[in-house]
CSV table of C-alpha atoms and ligand atoms in Angstrom, one decimal:
chain,number,residue,atom,x,y,z
A,1,MET,CA,45.3,96.3,87.6
A,2,TYR,CA,42.9,96.8,90.6
A,3,PRO,CA,42.0,100.3,91.5
A,4,SER,CA,44.3,101.5,94.3
A,5,SER,CA,41.3,102.6,96.3
A,6,THR,CA,40.4,99.0,97.0
A,7,LEU,CA,43.9,97.9,98.0
A,8,ARG,CA,44.7,97.3,101.7
A,9,ILE,CA,48.1,95.6,101.4
A,10,ASP,CA,49.4,97.0,104.7
A,11,GLU,CA,46.8,94.8,106.4
A,12,LEU,CA,48.2,91.6,105.0
A,13,PRO,CA,50.1,89.4,107.5
A,14,PRO,CA,53.8,89.3,106.8
A,15,GLU,CA,53.7,85.8,105.2
A,16,GLU,CA,51.0,87.0,102.8
A,17,ARG,CA,52.7,90.2,102.0
A,18,THR,CA,55.8,88.3,100.9
A,19,VAL,CA,53.9,86.3,98.4
A,20,TYR,CA,51.9,89.3,97.3
A,21,ALA,CA,55.1,91.2,96.6
A,22,THR,CA,56.0,88.6,93.9
A,23,LEU,CA,52.7,89.1,92.0
A,24,LYS,CA,52.3,91.3,88.9
A,25,PRO,CA,49.6,93.9,89.6
A,26,GLU,CA,48.8,94.2,85.9
A,27,HIS,CA,48.0,90.5,85.6
A,28,MET,CA,45.7,89.9,88.6
A,29,PRO,CA,42.5,87.8,88.1
A,30,GLU,CA,39.2,89.6,88.2
A,31,HIS,CA,37.3,86.6,89.4
A,32,VAL,CA,38.4,83.6,91.5
A,33,ALA,CA,36.0,80.7,92.0
A,34,ILE,CA,36.7,78.0,94.6
A,35,ILE,CA,35.5,74.4,95.1
A,36,MET,CA,36.0,74.0,98.9
A,37,ASP,CA,36.5,70.3,99.4
A,38,GLY,CA,37.9,68.1,102.1
A,39,ASN,CA,36.1,69.2,105.3
A,40,GLY,CA,35.1,65.6,106.1
A,41,ARG,CA,38.6,64.3,105.5
A,42,TRP,CA,40.1,67.0,107.6
A,43,ALA,CA,37.9,66.0,110.5
A,44,GLY,CA,38.4,62.2,109.8
A,45,GLY,CA,42.2,62.6,109.9
A,46,ARG,CA,41.8,64.0,113.4
A,47,SER,CA,39.2,61.4,114.5
A,48,LEU,CA,36.7,64.3,114.8
A,49,LYS,CA,33.1,64.4,113.6
A,50,ARG,CA,32.5,65.7,110.1
A,51,PHE,CA,30.6,68.7,111.5
A,52,LEU,CA,33.8,70.0,113.0
A,53,GLY,CA,35.4,69.9,109.6
A,54,HIS,CA,32.6,72.1,108.3
A,55,GLN,CA,33.0,74.5,111.2
A,56,GLN,CA,36.7,74.8,110.6
A,57,GLY,CA,35.9,75.2,106.8
A,58,ALA,CA,33.7,78.2,107.7
A,59,LYS,CA,36.8,79.9,109.4
A,60,SER,CA,38.7,79.4,106.1
A,61,VAL,CA,35.9,81.1,104.3
A,62,GLN,CA,36.3,84.2,106.4
A,63,LEU,CA,40.1,84.3,106.3
A,64,VAL,CA,40.3,83.8,102.6
A,65,THR,CA,37.6,86.4,102.0
A,66,GLU,CA,39.6,88.9,104.1
A,67,THR,CA,42.8,88.3,102.1
A,68,ALA,CA,40.8,88.7,98.8
A,69,SER,CA,39.4,92.0,100.0
A,70,ARG,CA,42.8,93.3,101.1
A,71,ILE,CA,44.3,92.7,97.7
A,72,GLY,CA,41.3,94.2,96.0
A,73,LEU,CA,40.0,91.0,94.2
A,74,PRO,CA,36.7,92.1,92.7
A,75,TRP,CA,34.9,88.7,92.6
A,76,LEU,CA,35.2,85.6,94.8
A,77,THR,CA,32.7,82.8,94.3
A,78,LEU,CA,32.6,79.9,96.7
A,79,TYR,CA,30.9,76.6,96.3
A,80,ALA,CA,29.3,76.3,99.7
A,81,PHE,CA,26.4,73.9,99.2
A,82,SER,CA,25.6,72.0,96.0
A,83,LEU,CA,22.2,70.6,94.9
A,84,GLU,CA,23.7,67.2,95.2
A,85,ASN,CA,24.8,67.9,98.8
A,86,ASN,CA,21.2,68.8,99.5
A,87,LEU,CA,19.8,65.6,98.0
A,88,ARG,CA,22.5,63.1,98.9
A,89,ARG,CA,23.9,64.0,102.3
A,90,PRO,CA,22.3,62.7,105.5
A,91,ARG,CA,19.6,65.1,106.8
A,92,ALA,CA,21.5,65.7,110.0
A,93,GLU,CA,24.5,67.0,108.0
A,94,VAL,CA,22.4,69.2,105.7
A,95,ASN,CA,20.6,70.7,108.8
A,96,PHE,CA,24.0,71.3,110.4
A,97,LEU,CA,25.3,73.1,107.2
A,98,MET,CA,22.1,75.3,107.2
A,99,ARG,CA,22.6,76.2,110.9
A,100,LEU,CA,26.3,76.9,110.2
A,101,LEU,CA,25.5,79.2,107.3
A,102,ARG,CA,23.0,81.2,109.4
A,103,SER,CA,25.4,81.6,112.3
A,104,TYR,CA,28.3,82.3,109.9
A,105,LEU,CA,26.3,85.2,108.3
A,106,GLU,CA,25.2,86.5,111.7
A,107,SER,CA,28.6,86.5,113.3
A,108,ASN,CA,30.6,87.6,110.3
A,109,VAL,CA,28.5,90.4,108.8
A,110,GLN,CA,30.4,93.0,110.9
A,111,ARG,CA,33.7,91.7,109.6
A,112,MET,CA,32.3,91.9,106.1
A,113,MET,CA,31.4,95.5,106.7
A,114,ASP,CA,34.9,96.2,108.1
A,115,ASN,CA,36.4,94.6,105.0
A,116,ASN,CA,34.0,96.4,102.5
A,117,VAL,CA,32.7,93.0,101.3
A,118,ARG,CA,29.4,92.7,99.5
A,119,MET,CA,27.4,89.4,99.9
A,120,LYS,CA,25.6,87.7,97.0
A,121,TYR,CA,24.3,84.2,96.3
A,122,ILE,CA,23.7,82.0,93.3
A,123,GLY,CA,21.7,78.8,93.1
A,124,ARG,CA,18.2,77.6,93.8
A,125,THR,CA,18.2,79.5,97.0
A,126,HIS,CA,14.4,79.7,97.1
A,127,GLU,CA,14.4,76.0,98.0
A,128,LEU,CA,16.5,76.6,101.2
A,129,PRO,CA,14.7,76.8,104.6
A,130,PRO,CA,12.9,80.1,105.0
A,131,GLU,CA,14.9,81.1,108.1
A,132,VAL,CA,18.1,80.6,106.2
A,133,GLN,CA,16.8,82.7,103.3
A,134,ASP,CA,15.8,85.4,105.7
A,135,LYS,CA,19.4,85.6,107.1
A,136,MET,CA,20.8,85.5,103.6
A,137,ARG,CA,18.6,88.5,102.6
A,138,TRP,CA,19.6,90.3,105.7
A,139,ALA,CA,23.3,90.0,105.1
A,140,GLU,CA,22.9,90.8,101.4
A,141,GLU,CA,20.9,94.0,102.1
A,142,LEU,CA,23.3,95.1,104.9
A,143,THR,CA,26.4,94.7,102.7
A,144,ALA,CA,24.8,95.9,99.4
A,145,GLY,CA,26.5,99.3,99.6
A,146,ASN,CA,30.0,97.9,100.0
A,147,THR,CA,32.4,98.4,97.0
A,148,GLY,CA,35.2,95.9,97.6
A,149,THR,CA,35.1,92.2,97.0
A,150,THR,CA,31.8,90.7,96.0
A,151,LEU,CA,31.7,87.3,97.9
A,152,THR,CA,29.2,85.1,96.2
A,153,LEU,CA,28.1,81.9,97.9
A,154,ALA,CA,26.9,79.1,95.6
A,155,LEU,CA,24.1,77.6,97.7
A,156,ASN,CA,21.8,74.7,96.6
A,157,TYR,CA,23.7,75.3,93.3
A,158,GLY,CA,24.3,73.0,90.3
A,159,GLY,CA,25.8,74.0,87.0
A,160,ARG,CA,23.4,71.9,85.0
A,161,SER,CA,20.3,73.2,86.9
A,162,GLU,CA,21.6,76.7,86.3
A,163,LEU,CA,21.6,76.0,82.6
A,164,VAL,CA,18.1,74.6,82.8
A,165,ASP,CA,16.9,77.7,84.7
A,166,ALA,CA,18.7,79.9,82.1
A,167,PHE,CA,17.0,78.1,79.2
A,168,ARG,CA,13.6,78.3,80.8
A,169,SER,CA,14.0,82.0,81.4
A,170,LEU,CA,15.3,82.6,77.9
A,171,ALA,CA,12.4,80.6,76.4
A,172,ALA,CA,9.9,82.7,78.4
A,173,GLU,CA,11.5,85.9,77.1
A,174,MET,CA,11.5,84.6,73.5
A,175,LYS,CA,7.9,83.7,73.7
A,176,LEU,CA,7.1,87.2,75.0
A,177,LYS,CA,9.1,88.8,72.2
A,178,HIS,CA,7.9,86.3,69.5
A,179,SER,CA,11.6,85.8,68.6
A,180,SER,CA,12.9,82.8,66.7
A,181,ALA,CA,15.2,80.1,68.1
A,182,ASP,CA,17.9,80.4,65.4
A,183,ARG,CA,18.7,83.9,66.6
A,184,ILE,CA,19.9,82.7,70.0
A,185,CYS,CA,23.5,83.6,70.6
A,186,GLU,CA,26.0,83.0,73.5
A,187,GLU,CA,25.3,86.4,74.9
A,188,ASP,CA,21.6,85.4,75.3
A,189,ILE,CA,22.5,82.4,77.4
A,190,HIS,CA,24.9,84.6,79.5
A,191,ARG,CA,22.2,87.1,80.2
A,192,HIS,CA,20.0,84.4,81.8
A,193,LEU,CA,22.7,82.8,84.0
A,194,TYR,CA,22.7,83.4,87.8
A,195,THR,CA,26.1,85.1,87.1
A,196,ALA,CA,25.0,87.5,84.4
A,197,HIS,CA,26.2,90.4,86.5
A,198,MET,CA,29.8,89.2,86.8
A,199,PRO,CA,32.8,88.3,84.6
A,200,ASP,CA,33.6,84.6,84.1
A,201,PRO,CA,36.2,83.2,86.5
A,202,ASP,CA,39.8,83.6,85.5
A,203,LEU,CA,41.0,81.1,88.1
A,204,LEU,CA,39.2,78.0,89.6
A,205,ILE,CA,40.8,76.6,92.7
A,206,ARG,CA,39.9,73.1,94.0
A,207,THR,CA,41.1,71.9,97.3
A,208,SER,CA,41.8,68.3,98.5
A,209,GLY,CA,43.3,67.0,95.3
A,210,GLU,CA,40.2,65.8,93.4
A,211,MET,CA,40.4,66.3,89.6
A,212,ARG,CA,36.7,67.0,89.2
A,213,LEU,CA,34.5,70.0,88.4
A,214,SER,CA,31.6,68.7,90.4
A,215,ASN,CA,28.9,70.5,88.4
A,216,TYR,CA,30.3,73.9,89.2
A,217,LEU,CA,29.9,77.0,86.9
A,218,LEU,CA,30.0,74.7,83.9
A,219,TRP,CA,29.2,77.4,81.3
A,220,GLN,CA,31.4,80.1,82.9
A,221,ILE,CA,34.6,78.1,83.2
A,222,ALA,CA,35.1,77.4,79.5
A,223,TYR,CA,38.5,79.3,79.5
A,224,THR,CA,39.2,79.3,83.2
A,225,GLU,CA,42.6,78.2,84.5
A,226,ILE,CA,42.3,75.4,87.0
A,227,PHE,CA,44.5,75.1,90.1
A,228,VAL,CA,44.2,71.9,92.2
A,229,THR,CA,45.9,71.6,95.6
A,230,ASP,CA,46.1,68.6,97.9
A,231,ARG,CA,45.5,71.0,100.9
A,232,LEU,CA,42.2,70.3,102.5
A,233,TRP,CA,39.8,73.3,102.7
A,234,PRO,CA,39.9,73.8,106.5
A,235,ASP,CA,43.7,74.2,106.1
A,236,PHE,CA,43.4,76.7,103.2
A,237,ARG,CA,44.4,80.2,104.1
A,238,GLY,CA,44.9,83.6,102.4
A,239,VAL,CA,48.5,82.8,101.7
A,240,ASN,CA,47.4,79.8,99.7
A,241,LEU,CA,45.0,82.0,97.6
A,242,LEU,CA,48.0,84.2,96.8
A,243,GLU,CA,50.1,81.2,95.9
A,244,ALA,CA,47.4,80.0,93.5
A,245,ILE,CA,47.3,83.5,91.9
A,246,ALA,CA,51.1,83.3,91.5
A,247,ASP,CA,50.7,80.0,89.7
A,248,PHE,CA,47.9,81.5,87.6
A,249,GLN,CA,50.3,84.4,86.6
A,250,ARG,CA,52.8,81.9,85.3
A,251,ARG,CA,50.3,80.4,82.8
A,252,GLU,CA,49.8,81.6,79.3
A,253,ARG,CA,46.1,82.1,78.5
A,254,ARG,CA,45.3,81.5,74.9
A,255,PHE,CA,41.4,81.5,74.7
A,256,GLY,CA,41.7,79.1,71.8
A,257,GLY,CA,44.3,81.2,69.9
A,258,LEU,CA,48.1,80.9,69.6
A,259,GLY,CA,50.6,81.6,72.3
A,260,GLN,CA,52.9,84.6,72.4
A,261,ASP,CA,56.0,82.8,71.1
A,262,SER,CA,54.3,80.3,68.8
A,263,GLY,CA,56.1,81.8,65.8
A,264,GLU,CA,54.6,82.9,62.5
A,265,VAL,CA,53.1,80.1,60.4
A,266,ASP,CA,53.7,80.6,56.6
A,267,GLU,CA,50.9,78.6,55.1
A,268,GLU,CA,52.6,78.1,51.7
A,269,THR,CA,55.9,77.0,53.2
A,270,GLU,CA,54.1,74.5,55.5
A,271,HIS,CA,52.1,73.2,52.5
A,272,ALA,CA,55.2,72.8,50.4
A,273,LYS,CA,56.8,70.8,53.3
A,274,ILE,CA,53.8,68.5,53.4
A,275,VAL,CA,53.7,67.9,49.7
A,276,ALA,CA,57.5,67.2,49.6
A,277,GLY,CA,56.9,64.6,52.3
B,1,FPP,C1,33.2,69.7,101.2
B,1,FPP,O1,33.6,69.0,102.3
B,1,FPP,C2,32.5,71.0,101.5
B,1,FPP,C3,31.2,71.2,101.6
B,1,FPP,C4,30.2,70.2,101.8
B,1,FPP,C5,30.7,72.6,101.4
B,1,FPP,C6,31.6,73.7,102.0
B,1,FPP,C7,31.1,74.1,103.3
B,1,FPP,C8,31.8,74.8,104.1
B,1,FPP,C9,33.2,75.4,103.8
B,1,FPP,C10,31.3,75.1,105.5
B,1,FPP,C11,30.4,76.3,105.6
B,1,FPP,C12,30.5,77.4,104.6
B,1,FPP,C13,30.0,78.6,104.9
B,1,FPP,C14,29.9,79.6,103.9
B,1,FPP,C15,29.5,78.9,106.2
B,1,FPP,P1,33.2,67.4,102.3
B,1,FPP,O2,32.3,67.2,103.4
B,1,FPP,O3,32.7,67.0,100.9
B,1,FPP,O4,34.7,66.8,102.5
B,1,FPP,P2,35.1,65.3,102.2
B,1,FPP,O5,35.1,65.2,100.7
B,1,FPP,O6,36.5,65.3,102.7
B,1,FPP,O7,34.1,64.4,102.8
């Protein structure tokens, strides 16, 4: 249940309010992560340049964030730019995405303030162009006091490189403390991830129908529910976020255990059945 102080349900458009009314407040996700895919296909389907797909995708980012903040979702983490995007996309597209990010932060920071949204980033952000880093820092500092949704943009991010960075930082700590490797536990890895300050995602949404994880939050999504939609990211709206949450609420999460109505298993009876053939 989200604290009522963070809820702004009356600000939801009627279509979103209708879906929201079907949700169970006691079973809301704490953290939703999204792989925003399909900008290029959205543009291609309209005979437009890919850039326009990204521009439209940036609008979806703002609208989905606003819905998240109105329903009081504590954590929203968006895959905005992967390490692989950085290495494998044409320079012109990478440069465009960097400019888009800067102008997005500049022109949306007021809306973030109005929506009580706090900006954070994960990834090898120190490798991004300095003017982009400056703008990122500016938006992060300005919104640092906000207490609603934390919007985390994964930028120059890769799940495997996050693990490499975590292991390096853990190894350095161990060296300093003269501690032995066989004492490493899961909590130690968690403490050194970029996401150490947040809970693991409950729900991962991927747009544009691809059944891939694309190197996103590999450690963190061990028990995350996955929702894939054919909708392309530039067409994704707040109402679709709410529909994904409704789908999530119909799932039964087991975390490796048994479901609610799996029935009691009597070991001796089951063994007798096996022996009797
Ligand atoms: C995939 O589309 C999306 C990306 C490369 C990253 C997401 C970027 C945005 C939503 C735009 C800007 C974001 C912010 C925060 C300002 P794709 O090009 O891979 O699509 P395709 O698979 O259809 O070609």
